[in-house]
CSV table of C-alpha atoms in Angstrom, one decimal:
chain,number,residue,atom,x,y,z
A,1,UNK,CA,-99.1,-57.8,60.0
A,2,UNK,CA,-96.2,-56.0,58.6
A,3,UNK,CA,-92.6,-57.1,59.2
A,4,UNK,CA,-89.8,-54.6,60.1
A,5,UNK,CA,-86.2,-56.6,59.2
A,6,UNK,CA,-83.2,-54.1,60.7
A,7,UNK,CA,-79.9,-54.8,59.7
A,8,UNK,CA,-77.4,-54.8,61.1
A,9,UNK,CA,-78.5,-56.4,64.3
A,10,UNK,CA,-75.0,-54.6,66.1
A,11,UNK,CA,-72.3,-52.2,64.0
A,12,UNK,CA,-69.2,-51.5,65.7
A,13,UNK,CA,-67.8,-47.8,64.6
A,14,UNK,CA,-65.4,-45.1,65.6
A,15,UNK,CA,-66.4,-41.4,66.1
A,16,UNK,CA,-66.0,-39.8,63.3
A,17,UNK,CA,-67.4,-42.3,60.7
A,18,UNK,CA,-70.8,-42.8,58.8
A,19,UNK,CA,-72.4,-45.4,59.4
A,20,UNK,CA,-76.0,-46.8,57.9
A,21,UNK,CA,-78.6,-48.5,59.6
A,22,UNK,CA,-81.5,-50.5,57.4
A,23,UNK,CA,-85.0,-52.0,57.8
A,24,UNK,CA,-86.8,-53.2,55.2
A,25,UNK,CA,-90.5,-53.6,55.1
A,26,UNK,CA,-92.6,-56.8,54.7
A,27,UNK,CA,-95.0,-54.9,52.5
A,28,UNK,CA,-95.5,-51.2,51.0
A,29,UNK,CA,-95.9,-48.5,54.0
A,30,UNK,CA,-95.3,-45.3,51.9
A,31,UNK,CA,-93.3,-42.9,54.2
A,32,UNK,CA,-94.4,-44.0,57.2
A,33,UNK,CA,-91.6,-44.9,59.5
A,34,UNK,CA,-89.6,-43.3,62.2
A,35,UNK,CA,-86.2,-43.7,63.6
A,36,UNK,CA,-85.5,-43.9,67.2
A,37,UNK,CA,-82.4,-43.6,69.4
A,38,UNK,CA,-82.4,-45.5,72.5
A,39,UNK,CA,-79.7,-45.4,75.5
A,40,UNK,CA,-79.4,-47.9,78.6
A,41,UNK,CA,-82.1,-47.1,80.9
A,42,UNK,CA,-83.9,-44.4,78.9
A,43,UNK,CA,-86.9,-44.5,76.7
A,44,UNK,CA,-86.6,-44.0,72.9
A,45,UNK,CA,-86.5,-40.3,71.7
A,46,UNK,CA,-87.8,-40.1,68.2
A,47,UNK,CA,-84.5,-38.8,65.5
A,48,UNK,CA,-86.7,-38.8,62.0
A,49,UNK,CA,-90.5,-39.3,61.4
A,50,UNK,CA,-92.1,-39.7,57.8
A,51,UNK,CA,-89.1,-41.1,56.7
A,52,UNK,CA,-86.5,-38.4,55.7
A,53,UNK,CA,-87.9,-35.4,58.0
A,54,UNK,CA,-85.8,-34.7,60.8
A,55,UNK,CA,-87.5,-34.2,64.6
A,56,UNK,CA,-86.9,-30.7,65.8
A,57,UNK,CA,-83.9,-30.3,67.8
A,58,UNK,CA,-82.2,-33.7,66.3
A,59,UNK,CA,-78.6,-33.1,64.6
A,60,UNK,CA,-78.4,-32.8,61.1
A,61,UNK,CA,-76.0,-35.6,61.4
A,62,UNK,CA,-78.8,-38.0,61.3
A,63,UNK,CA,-80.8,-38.2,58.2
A,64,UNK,CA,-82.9,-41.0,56.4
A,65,UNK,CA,-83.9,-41.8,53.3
A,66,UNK,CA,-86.1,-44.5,51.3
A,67,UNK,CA,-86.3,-46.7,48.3
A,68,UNK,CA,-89.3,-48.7,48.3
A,69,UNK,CA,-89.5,-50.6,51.2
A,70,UNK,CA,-86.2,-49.9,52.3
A,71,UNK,CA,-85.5,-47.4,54.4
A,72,UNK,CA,-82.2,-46.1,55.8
A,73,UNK,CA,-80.9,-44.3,58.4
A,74,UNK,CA,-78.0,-42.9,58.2
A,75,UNK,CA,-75.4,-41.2,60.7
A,76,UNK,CA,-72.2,-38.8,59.6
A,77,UNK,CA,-69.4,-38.0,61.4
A,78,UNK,CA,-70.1,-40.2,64.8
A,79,UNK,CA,-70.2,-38.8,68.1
A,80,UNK,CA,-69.7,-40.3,71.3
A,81,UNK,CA,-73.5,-39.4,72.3
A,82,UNK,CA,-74.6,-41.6,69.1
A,83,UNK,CA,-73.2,-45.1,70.4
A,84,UNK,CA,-76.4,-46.7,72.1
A,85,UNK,CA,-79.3,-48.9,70.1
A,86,UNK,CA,-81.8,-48.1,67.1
A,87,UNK,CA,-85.3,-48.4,66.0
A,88,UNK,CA,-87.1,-48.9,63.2
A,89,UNK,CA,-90.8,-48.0,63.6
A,90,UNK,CA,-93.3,-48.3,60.6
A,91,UNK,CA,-97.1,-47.1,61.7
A,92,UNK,CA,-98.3,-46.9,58.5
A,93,UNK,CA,-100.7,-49.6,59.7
A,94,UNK,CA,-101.7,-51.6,62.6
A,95,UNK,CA,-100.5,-53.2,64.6
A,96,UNK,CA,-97.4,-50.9,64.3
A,97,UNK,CA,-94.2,-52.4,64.4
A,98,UNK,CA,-90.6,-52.1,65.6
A,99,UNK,CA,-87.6,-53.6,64.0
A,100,UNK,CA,-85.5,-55.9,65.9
A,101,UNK,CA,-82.9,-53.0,66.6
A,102,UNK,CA,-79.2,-52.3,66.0
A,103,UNK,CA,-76.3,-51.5,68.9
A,104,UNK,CA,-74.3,-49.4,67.5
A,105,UNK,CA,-71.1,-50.0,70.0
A,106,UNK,CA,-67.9,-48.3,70.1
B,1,UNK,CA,-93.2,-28.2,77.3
B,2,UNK,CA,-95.0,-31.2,76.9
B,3,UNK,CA,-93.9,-33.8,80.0
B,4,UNK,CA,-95.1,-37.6,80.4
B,5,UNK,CA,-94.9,-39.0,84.1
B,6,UNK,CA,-95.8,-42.5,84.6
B,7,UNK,CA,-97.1,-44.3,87.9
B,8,UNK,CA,-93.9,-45.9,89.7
B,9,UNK,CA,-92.7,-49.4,89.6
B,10,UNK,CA,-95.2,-52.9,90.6
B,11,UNK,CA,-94.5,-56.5,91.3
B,12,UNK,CA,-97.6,-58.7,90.2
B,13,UNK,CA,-98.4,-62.4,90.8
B,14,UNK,CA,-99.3,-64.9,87.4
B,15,UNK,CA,-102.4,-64.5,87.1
B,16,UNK,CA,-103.5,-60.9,88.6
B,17,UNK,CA,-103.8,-57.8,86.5
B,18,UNK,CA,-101.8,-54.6,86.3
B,19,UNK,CA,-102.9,-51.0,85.9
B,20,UNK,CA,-100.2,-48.3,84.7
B,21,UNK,CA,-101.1,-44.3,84.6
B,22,UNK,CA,-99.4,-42.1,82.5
B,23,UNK,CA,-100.3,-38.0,83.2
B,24,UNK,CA,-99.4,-35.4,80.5
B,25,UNK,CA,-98.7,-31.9,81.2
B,26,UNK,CA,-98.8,-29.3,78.6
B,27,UNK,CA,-99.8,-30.2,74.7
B,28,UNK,CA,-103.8,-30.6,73.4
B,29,UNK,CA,-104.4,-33.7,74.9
B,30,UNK,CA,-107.3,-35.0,72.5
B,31,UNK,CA,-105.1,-34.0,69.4
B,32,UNK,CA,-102.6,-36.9,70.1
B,33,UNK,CA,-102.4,-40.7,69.7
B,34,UNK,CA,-101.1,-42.5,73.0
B,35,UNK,CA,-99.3,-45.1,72.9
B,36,UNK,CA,-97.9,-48.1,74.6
B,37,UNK,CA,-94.8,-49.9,74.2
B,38,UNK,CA,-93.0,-52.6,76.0
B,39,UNK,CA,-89.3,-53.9,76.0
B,40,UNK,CA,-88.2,-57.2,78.2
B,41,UNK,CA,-84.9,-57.3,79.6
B,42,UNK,CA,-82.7,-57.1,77.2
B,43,UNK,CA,-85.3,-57.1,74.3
B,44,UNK,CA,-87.2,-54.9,71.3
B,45,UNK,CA,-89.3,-52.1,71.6
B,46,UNK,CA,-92.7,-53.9,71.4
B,47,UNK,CA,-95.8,-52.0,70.4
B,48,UNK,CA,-98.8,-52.9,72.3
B,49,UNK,CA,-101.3,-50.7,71.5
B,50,UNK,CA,-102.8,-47.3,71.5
B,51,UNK,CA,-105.8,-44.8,71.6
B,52,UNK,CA,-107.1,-41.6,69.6
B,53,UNK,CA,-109.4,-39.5,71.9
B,54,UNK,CA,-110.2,-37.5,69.5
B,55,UNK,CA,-112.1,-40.4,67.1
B,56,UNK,CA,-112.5,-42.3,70.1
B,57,UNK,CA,-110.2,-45.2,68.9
B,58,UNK,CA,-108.3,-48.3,70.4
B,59,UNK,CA,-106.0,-50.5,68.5
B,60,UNK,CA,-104.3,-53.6,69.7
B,61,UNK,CA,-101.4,-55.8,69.3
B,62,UNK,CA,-103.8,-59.0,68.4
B,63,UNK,CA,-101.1,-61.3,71.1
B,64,UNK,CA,-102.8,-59.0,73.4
B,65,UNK,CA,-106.1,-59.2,72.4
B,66,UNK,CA,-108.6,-59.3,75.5
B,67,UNK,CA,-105.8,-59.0,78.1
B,68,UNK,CA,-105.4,-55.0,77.3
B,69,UNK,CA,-107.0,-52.4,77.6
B,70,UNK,CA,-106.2,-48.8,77.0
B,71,UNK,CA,-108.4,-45.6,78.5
B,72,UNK,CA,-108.1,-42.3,79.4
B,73,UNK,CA,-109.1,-39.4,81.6
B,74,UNK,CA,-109.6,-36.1,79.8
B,75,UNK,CA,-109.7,-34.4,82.7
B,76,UNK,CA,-106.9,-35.1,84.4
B,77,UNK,CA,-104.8,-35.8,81.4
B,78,UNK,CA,-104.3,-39.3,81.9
B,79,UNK,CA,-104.0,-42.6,80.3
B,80,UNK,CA,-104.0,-45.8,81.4
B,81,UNK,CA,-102.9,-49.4,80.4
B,82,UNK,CA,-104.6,-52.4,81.9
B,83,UNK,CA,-103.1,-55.5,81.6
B,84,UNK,CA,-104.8,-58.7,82.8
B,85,UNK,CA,-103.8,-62.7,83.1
B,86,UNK,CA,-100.1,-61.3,83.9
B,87,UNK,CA,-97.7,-64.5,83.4
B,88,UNK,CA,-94.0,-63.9,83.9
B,89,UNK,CA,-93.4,-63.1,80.0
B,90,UNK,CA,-94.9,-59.8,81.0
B,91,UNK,CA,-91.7,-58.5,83.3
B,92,UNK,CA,-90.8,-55.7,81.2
B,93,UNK,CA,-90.7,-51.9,81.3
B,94,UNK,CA,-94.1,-50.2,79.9
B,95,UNK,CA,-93.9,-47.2,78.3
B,96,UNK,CA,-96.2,-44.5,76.7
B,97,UNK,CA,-95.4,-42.1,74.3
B,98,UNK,CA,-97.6,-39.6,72.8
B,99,UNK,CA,-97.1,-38.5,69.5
B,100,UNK,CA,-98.8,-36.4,66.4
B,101,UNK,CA,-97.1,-36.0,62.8
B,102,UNK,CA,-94.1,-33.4,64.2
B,103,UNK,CA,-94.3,-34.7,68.0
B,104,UNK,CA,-93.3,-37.6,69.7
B,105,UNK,CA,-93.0,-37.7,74.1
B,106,UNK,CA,-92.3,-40.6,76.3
B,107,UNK,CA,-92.6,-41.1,79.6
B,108,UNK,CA,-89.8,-42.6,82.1
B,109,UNK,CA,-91.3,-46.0,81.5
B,110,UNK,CA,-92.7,-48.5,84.5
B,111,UNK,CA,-90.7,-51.8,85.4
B,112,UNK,CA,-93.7,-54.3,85.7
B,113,UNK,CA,-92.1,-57.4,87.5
B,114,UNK,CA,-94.4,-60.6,87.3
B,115,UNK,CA,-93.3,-63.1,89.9
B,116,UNK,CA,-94.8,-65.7,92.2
């Protein structure tokens, strides 16, 4: 099965700043991971898919990128909406699997 | 708009099983993969498993192998998760999501409470 490591597990920011978010992958997966967005008592909504392409109706704030089997997410200029937890999804193969996740507080 | 509504809440004893529906509304149902995810209190996202009508396909989490199974109703737009042998490492909120290449929908999720 392939192993999703996220990192940071938490990331304390201001609004405003950039902040990046990484999972690396226990083997190769191409371009197949998503990022998800997850605030208290709601489920996930999906930010990027394939990587780098940005879910309709997402923010250009949010973008991702990939080097190997490291993929980042990244988040400029902060806004209040952003602070809750994020995924790491890879389904490039099964079982599909979710990083650990990363609270991103105020 | 494509919209994801999941049957309401259950509290199960160890041991009995556990059936959650999730009815879409809107999108090409047979065109999507349906998935199910789980997060404990205070946990990950966990995937569990999912189905492809279209190619007629089920996948599964092996942890969960022979405890779960995923169908669904064409007709009515539904799928289902049925989880057997509940024991109280299974109180956690289910949810689907159904997703292609460019789409990705959730449902509200389903607090599943396993408790003698």
């Amino acid at each position: 099965d392939i192993q999703m490591t996220q990192s940071p597990s938490s990331l304390s920011a201001s609004v405003g700043d950039t902040v990046t978010i990484t999972c690396r992958a226990s083997q190769g997966i191409t371009t197949n991971l998503a990022w998800y967005l997850q605030k208290p008592g709601t489920a996930p909504e999906r930010l990027i898919y394939a990587a780098s392409s940005l879910q309709s109706g997402v923010p250009s704030r949010f973008s991702g990128s990939v080097s190997g089997t490291e993929f980042t997410l990244t988040i400029s200029s902060l806004q209040p909406e952003d602070f809750a937890t994020y995924y790491c999804l890879q389904y490039d193969s099964y079982p599909h699997s979710f990083g650990q996740g990363t609270r991103l507080q105020l | 708009q494509v919209q994801l509504v999941q049957s309401g809440s259950e509290v199960k004893k160890p041991g009995s099983s556990v059936k959650v529906s999730c009815k879409a509304s809107g999108g090409t149902f047979s065109t999507y993969a349906f998935n199910w995810v789980r997060q404990a209190p205070g946990q990950a996202l966990e995937w569990m498993g999912d189905i492809l009508p279209k190619f007629a396909m089920e996948h599964y989490k092996q942890k969960f192998q022979g405890r779960l199974k995923i169908t669904t109703d064409e007709s009515s737009k539904t799928v289902y998760m049925d989880l057997s042998s509940l024991r109280s490492e299974d109180t956690a909120v289910y949810y689907c999501a159904m997703t292609s290449y460019f789409s990705d929908f959730w449902g509200q999720g389903t607090l599943v409470t396993v408790s003698s």
